[in-house]
PDB file of C-alpha atoms in Angstrom:
ATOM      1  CA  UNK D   1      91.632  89.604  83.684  1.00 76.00           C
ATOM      2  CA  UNK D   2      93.475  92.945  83.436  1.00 82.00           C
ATOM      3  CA  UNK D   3      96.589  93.237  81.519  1.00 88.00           C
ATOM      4  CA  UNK D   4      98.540  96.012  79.895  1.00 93.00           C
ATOM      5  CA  UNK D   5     100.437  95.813  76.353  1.00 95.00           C
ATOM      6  CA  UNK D   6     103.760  97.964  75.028  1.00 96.00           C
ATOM      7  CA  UNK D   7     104.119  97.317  71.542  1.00 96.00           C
ATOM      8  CA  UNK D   8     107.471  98.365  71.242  1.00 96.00           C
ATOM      9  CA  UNK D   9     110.421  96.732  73.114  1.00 94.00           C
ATOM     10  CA  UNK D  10     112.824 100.097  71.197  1.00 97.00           C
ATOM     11  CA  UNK D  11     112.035 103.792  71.058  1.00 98.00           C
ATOM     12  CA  UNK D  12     114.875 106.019  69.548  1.00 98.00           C
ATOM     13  CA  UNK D  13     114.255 109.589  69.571  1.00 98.00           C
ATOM     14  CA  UNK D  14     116.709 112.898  68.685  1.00 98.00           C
ATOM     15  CA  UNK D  15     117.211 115.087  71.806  1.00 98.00           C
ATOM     16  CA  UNK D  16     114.695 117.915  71.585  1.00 97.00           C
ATOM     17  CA  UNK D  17     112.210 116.096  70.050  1.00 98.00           C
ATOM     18  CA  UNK D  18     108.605 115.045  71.380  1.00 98.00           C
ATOM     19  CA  UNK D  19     108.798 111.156  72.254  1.00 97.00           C
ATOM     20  CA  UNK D  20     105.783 108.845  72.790  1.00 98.00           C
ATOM     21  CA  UNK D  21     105.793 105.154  74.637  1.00 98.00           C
ATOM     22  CA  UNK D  22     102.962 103.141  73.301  1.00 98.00           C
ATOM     23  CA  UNK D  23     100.648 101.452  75.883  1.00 98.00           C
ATOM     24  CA  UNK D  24      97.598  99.933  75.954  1.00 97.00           C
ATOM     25  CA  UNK D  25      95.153  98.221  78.046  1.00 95.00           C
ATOM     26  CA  UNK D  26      92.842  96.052  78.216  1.00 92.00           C
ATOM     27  CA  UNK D  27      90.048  95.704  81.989  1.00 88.00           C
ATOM     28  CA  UNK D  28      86.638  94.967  82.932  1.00 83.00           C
ATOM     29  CA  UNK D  29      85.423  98.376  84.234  1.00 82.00           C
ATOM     30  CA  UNK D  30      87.348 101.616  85.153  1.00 84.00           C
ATOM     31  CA  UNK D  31      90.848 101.295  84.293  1.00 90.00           C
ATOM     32  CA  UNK D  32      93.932 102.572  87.155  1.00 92.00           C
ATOM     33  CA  UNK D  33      96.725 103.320  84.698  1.00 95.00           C
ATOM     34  CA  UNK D  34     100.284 104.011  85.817  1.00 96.00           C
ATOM     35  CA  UNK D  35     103.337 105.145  84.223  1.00 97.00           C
ATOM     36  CA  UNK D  36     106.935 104.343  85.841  1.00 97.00           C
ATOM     37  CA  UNK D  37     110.657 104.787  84.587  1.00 97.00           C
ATOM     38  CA  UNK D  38     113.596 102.666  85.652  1.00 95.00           C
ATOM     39  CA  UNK D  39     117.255 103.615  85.401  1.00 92.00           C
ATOM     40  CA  UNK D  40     120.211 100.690  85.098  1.00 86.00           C
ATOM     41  CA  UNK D  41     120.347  99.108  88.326  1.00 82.00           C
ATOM     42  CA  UNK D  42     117.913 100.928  89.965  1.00 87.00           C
ATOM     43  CA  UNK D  43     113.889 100.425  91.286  1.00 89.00           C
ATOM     44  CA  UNK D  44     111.249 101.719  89.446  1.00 93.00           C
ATOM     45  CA  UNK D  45     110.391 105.369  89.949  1.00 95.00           C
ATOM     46  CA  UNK D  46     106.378 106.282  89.178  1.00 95.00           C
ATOM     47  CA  UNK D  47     105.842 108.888  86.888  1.00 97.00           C
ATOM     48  CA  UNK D  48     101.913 109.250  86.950  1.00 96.00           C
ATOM     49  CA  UNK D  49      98.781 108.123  87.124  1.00 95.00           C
ATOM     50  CA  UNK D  50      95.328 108.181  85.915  1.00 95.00           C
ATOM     51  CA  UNK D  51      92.367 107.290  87.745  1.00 90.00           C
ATOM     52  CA  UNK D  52      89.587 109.548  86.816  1.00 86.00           C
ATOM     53  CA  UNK D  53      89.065 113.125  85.291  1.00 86.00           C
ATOM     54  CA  UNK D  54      91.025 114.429  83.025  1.00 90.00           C
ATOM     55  CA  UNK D  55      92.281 112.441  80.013  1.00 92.00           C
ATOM     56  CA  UNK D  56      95.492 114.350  80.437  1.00 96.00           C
ATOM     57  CA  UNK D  57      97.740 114.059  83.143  1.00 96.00           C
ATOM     58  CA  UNK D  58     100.636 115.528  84.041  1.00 96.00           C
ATOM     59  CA  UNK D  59     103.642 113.792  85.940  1.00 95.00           C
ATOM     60  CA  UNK D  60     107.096 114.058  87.418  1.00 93.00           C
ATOM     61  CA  UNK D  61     110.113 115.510  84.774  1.00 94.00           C
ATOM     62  CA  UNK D  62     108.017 117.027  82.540  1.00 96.00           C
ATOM     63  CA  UNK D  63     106.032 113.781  81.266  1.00 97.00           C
ATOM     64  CA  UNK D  64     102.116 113.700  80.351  1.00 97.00           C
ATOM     65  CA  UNK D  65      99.956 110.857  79.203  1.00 98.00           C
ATOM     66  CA  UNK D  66      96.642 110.652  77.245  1.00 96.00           C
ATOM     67  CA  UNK D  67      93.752 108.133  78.598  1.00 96.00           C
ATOM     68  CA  UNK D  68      91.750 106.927  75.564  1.00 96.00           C
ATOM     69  CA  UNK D  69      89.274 105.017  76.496  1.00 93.00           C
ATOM     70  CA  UNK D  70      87.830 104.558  73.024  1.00 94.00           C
ATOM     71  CA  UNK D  71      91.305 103.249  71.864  1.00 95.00           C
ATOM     72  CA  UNK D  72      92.002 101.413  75.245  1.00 95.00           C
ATOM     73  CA  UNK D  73      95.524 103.332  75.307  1.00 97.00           C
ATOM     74  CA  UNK D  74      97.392 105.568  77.752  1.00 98.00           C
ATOM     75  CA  UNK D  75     100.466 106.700  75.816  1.00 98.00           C
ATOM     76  CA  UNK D  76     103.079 108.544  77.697  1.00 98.00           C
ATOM     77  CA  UNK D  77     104.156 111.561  76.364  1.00 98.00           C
ATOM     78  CA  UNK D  78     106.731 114.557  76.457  1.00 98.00           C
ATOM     79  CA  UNK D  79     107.233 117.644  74.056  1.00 97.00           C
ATOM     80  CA  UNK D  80     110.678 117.632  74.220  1.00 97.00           C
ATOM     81  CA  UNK D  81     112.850 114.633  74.655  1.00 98.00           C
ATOM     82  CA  UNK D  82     116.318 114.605  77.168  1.00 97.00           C
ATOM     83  CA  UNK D  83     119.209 112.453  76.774  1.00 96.00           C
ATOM     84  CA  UNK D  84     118.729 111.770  80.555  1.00 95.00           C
ATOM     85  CA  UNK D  85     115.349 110.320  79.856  1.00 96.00           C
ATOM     86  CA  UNK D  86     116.688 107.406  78.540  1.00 97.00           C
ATOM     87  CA  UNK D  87     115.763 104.516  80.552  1.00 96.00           C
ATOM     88  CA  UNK D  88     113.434 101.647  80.649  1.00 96.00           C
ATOM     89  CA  UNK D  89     109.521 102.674  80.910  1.00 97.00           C
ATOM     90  CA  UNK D  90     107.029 100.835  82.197  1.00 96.00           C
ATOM     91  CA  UNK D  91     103.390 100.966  81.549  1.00 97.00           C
ATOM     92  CA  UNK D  92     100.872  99.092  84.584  1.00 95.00           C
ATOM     93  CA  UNK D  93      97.194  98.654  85.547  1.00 93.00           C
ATOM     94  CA  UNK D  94      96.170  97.663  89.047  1.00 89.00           C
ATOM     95  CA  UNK D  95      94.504  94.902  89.783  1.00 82.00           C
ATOM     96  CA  UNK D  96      90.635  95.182  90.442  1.00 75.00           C
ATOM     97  CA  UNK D  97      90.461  92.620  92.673  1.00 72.00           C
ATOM     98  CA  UNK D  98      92.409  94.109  95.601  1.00 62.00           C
ATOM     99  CA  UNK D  99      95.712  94.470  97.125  1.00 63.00           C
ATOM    100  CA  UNK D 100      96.494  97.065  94.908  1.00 71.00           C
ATOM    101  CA  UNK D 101      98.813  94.523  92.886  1.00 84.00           C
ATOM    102  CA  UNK D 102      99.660  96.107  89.529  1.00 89.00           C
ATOM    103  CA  UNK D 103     100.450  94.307  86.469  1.00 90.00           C
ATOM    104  CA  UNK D 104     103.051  95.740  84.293  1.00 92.00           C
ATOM    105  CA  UNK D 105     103.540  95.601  80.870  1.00 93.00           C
ATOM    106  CA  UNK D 106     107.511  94.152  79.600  1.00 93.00           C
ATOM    107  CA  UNK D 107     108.915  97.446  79.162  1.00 95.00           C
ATOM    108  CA  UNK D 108     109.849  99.984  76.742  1.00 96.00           C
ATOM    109  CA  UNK D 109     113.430 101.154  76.394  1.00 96.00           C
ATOM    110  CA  UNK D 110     113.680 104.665  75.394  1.00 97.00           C
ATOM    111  CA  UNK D 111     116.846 106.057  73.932  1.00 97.00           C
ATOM    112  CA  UNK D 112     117.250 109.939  73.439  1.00 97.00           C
ATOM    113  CA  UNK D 113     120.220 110.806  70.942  1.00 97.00           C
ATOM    114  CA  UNK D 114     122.498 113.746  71.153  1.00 96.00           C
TER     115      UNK D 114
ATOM    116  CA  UNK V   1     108.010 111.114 104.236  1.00 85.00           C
ATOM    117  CA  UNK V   2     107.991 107.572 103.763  1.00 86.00           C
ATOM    118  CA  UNK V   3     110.917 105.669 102.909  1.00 91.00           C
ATOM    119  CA  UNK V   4     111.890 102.251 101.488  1.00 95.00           C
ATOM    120  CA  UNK V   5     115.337 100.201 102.332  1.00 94.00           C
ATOM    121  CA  UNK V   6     116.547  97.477 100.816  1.00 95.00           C
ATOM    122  CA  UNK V   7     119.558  95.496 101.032  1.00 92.00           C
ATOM    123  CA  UNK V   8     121.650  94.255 100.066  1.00 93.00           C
ATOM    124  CA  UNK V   9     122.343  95.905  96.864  1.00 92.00           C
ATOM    125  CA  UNK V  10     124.183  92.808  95.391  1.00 94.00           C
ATOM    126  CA  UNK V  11     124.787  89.088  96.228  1.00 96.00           C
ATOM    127  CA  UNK V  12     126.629  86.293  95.038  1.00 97.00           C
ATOM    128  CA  UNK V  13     125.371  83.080  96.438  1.00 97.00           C
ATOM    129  CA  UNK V  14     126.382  79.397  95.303  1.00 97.00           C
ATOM    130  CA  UNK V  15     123.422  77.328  94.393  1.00 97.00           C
ATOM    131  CA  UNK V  16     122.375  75.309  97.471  1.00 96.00           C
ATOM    132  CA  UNK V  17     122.915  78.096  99.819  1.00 97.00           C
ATOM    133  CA  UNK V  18     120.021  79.548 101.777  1.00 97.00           C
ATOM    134  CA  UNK V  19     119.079  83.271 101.225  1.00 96.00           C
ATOM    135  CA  UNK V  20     117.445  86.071 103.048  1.00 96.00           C
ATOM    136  CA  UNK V  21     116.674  89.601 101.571  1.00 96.00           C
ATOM    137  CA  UNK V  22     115.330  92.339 103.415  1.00 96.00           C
ATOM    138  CA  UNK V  23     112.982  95.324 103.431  1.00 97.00           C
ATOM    139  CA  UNK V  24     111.782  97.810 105.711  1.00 97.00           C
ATOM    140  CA  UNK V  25     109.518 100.434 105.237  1.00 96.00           C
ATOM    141  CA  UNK V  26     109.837 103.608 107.125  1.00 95.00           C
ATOM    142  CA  UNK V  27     107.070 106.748 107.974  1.00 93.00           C
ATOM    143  CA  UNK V  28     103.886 104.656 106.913  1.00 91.00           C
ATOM    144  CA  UNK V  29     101.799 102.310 108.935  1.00 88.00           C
ATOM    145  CA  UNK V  30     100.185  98.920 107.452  1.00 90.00           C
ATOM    146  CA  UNK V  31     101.091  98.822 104.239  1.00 93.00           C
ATOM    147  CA  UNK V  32     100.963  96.719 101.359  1.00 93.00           C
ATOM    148  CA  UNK V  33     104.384  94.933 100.526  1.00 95.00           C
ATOM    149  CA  UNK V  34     105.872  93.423  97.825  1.00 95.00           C
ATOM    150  CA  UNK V  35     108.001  91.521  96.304  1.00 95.00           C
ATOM    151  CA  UNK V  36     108.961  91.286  92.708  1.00 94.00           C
ATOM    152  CA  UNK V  37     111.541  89.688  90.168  1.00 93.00           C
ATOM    153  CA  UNK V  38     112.540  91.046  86.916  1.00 91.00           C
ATOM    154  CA  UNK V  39     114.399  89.272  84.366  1.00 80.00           C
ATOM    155  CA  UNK V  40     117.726  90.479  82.021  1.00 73.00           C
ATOM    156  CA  UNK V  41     116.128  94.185  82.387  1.00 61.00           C
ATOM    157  CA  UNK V  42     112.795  93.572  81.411  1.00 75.00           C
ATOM    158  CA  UNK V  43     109.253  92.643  83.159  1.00 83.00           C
ATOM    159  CA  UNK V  44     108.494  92.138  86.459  1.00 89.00           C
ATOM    160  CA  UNK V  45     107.425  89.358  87.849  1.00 89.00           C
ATOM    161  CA  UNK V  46     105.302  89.498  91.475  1.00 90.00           C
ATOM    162  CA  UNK V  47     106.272  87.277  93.517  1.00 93.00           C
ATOM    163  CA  UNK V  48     104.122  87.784  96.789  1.00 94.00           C
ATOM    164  CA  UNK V  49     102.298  90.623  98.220  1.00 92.00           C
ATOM    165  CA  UNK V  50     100.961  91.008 101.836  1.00 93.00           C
ATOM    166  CA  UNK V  51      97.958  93.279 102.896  1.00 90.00           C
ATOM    167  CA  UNK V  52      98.857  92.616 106.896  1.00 90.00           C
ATOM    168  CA  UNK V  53     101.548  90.674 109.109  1.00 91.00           C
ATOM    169  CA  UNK V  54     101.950  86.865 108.573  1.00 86.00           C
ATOM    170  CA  UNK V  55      99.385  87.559 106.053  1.00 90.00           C
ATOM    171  CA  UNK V  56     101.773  86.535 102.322  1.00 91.00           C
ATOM    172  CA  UNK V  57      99.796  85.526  99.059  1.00 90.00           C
ATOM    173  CA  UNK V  58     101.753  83.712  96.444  1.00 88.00           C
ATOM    174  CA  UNK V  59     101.432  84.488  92.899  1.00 81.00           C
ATOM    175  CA  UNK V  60     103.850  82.191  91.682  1.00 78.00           C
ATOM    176  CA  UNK V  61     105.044  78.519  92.678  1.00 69.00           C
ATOM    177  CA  UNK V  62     108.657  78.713  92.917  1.00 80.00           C
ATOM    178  CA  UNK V  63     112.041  78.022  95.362  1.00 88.00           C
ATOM    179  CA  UNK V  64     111.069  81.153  97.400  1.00 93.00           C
ATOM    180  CA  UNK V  65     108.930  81.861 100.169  1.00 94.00           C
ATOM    181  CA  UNK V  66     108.185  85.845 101.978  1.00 95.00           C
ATOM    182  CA  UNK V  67     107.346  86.072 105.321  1.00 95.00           C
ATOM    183  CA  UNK V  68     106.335  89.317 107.802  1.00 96.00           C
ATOM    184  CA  UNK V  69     107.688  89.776 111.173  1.00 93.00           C
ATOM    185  CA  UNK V  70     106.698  92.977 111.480  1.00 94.00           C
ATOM    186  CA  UNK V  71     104.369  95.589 110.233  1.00 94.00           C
ATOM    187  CA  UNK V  72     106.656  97.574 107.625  1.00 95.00           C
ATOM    188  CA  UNK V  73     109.045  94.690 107.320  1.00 96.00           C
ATOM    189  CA  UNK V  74     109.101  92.073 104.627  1.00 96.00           C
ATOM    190  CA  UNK V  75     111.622  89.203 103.526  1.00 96.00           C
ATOM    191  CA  UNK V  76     112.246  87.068 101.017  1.00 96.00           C
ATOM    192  CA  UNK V  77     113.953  83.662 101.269  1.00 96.00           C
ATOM    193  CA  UNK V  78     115.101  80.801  99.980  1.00 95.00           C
ATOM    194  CA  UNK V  79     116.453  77.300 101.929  1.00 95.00           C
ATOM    195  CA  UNK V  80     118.247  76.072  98.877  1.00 96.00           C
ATOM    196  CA  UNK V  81     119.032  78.713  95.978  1.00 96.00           C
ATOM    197  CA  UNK V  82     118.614  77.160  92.223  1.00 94.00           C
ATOM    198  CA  UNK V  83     120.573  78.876  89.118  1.00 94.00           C
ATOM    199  CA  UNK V  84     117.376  79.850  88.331  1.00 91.00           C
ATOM    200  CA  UNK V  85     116.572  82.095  91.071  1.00 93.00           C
ATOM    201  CA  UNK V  86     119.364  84.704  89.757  1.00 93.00           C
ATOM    202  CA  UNK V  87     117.710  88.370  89.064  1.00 93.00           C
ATOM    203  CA  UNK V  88     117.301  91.579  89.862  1.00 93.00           C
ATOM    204  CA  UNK V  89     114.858  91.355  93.200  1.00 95.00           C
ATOM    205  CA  UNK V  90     112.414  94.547  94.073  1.00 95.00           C
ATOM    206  CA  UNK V  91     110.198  95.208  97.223  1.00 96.00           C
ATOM    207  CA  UNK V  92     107.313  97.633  97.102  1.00 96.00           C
ATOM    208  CA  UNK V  93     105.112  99.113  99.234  1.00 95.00           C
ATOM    209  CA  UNK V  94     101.876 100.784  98.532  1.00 92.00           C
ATOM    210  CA  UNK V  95      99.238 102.607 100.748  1.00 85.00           C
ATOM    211  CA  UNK V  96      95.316 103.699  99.912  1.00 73.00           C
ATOM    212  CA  UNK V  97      96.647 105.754  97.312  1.00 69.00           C
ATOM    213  CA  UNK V  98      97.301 102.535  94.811  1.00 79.00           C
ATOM    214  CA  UNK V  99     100.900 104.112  93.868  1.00 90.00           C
ATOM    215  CA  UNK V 100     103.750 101.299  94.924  1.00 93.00           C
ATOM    216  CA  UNK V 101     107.144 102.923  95.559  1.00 94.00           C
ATOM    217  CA  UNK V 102     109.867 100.643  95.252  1.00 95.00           C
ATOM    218  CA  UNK V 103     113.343  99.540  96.459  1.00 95.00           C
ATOM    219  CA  UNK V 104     116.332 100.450  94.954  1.00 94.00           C
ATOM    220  CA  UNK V 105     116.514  96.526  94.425  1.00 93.00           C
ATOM    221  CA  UNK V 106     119.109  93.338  95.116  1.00 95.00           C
ATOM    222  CA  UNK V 107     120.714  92.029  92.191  1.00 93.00           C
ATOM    223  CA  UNK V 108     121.354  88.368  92.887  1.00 95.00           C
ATOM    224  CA  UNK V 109     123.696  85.882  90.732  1.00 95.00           C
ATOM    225  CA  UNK V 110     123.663  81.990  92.113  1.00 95.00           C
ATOM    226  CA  UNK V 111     126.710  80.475  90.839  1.00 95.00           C
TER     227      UNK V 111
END
């Protein structure tokens, strides 16, 4: 069975500095990673994804993540943290048996402070 | 460019009263739908997903059943709403390219 795991329920980080949210994974095969972001009262937005190539992909607002297979992780990353990229992140991996379902990990709220 | 509506944005419903959310899907043809609960702000729970009309898997055993009328439509409903079935409710859709885009959601408190 696929599942994903985010260690940390809280990530505080000072405006302008790089932030990382902590995923990792755990499938039987080739993993489809996925990064989304959700603002209060609002659906989820995807970010990015990883499915093959590179180990580093770029998304939407200026957020990358890191494949590592060796570690089983696919942090989300960003040089330079916003105050408007606080929100509620959420780390998934689809389902390998079909219907694209994706299982998402409980969520990591990020706070950026002034 | 595709879109996804959902509505409504927030309900109020006393427990034993039936229920019926909605969501349409708009500039894609046969696509996966979803539905999915999340809890006080946190994970999300799926519900049901359908690869086709009147074709609905279950993932859960619950007070709620999903049906599709129509090819980009999906709905969720309830005869007889429990306490319990109070949340924040999103639909999804998803095409070849694995990515689900979601609702903007229905927050729902039984009273």
């Amino acid at each position: 069975a696929q599942s994903v795991a985010q260690p940390e329920d809280q990530v505080n980080v000072a405006e302008g500095n790089p932030l990382t949210v902590k995923c990792t994974y755990s499938v039987s095969g080739n993993p489809y990673l996925f990064w989304y972001v959700q603002y209060p009262n609002r659906g989820l937005q995807f970010l990015l994804k990883y499915i093959t190539g590179d180990n580093l992909v770029k998304g939407s607002y200026g957020f990358e993540a890191e494949f590592n297979k060796s570690q089983t992780s696919f942090h989300l990353k960003k040089p330079s943290a916003l105050v408007s990229d606080s929100a509620l992140y959420f780390c998934a991996v689809r389902d390998q048996t079909g219907a694209n379902n994706l299982f998402f990990g409980t969520g990591t709220r990020l706070t950026v402070i002034p | 460019s595709q879109t996804i509506h959902q509505w409504p944005a927030t309900l109020v419903q006393p427990v034993g009263s039936p229920l019926s959310l909605e969501c349409t899907v708009e500039g894609t043809s046969n696509p996966n739908l979803y539905w999915y609960r999340q809890a006080a702000g946190r994970g999300l729970q799926l519900l049901f997903y359908s690869i086709g009309i009147d074709q609905i898997s279950s993932e859960v055993p619950q007070n709620l059943s999903a049906s599709r009328p129509q090819d980009r439509q999906f709905i969720l409903s309830s005869k007889k709403l429990l306490l319990s079935d109070s949340g924040f409710y999103l639909c999804a859709w998803s095409s070849a390219k694995n990515i689900q885009y979601f609702g903007a959601g229905t927050r729902l408190s039984v009273l």
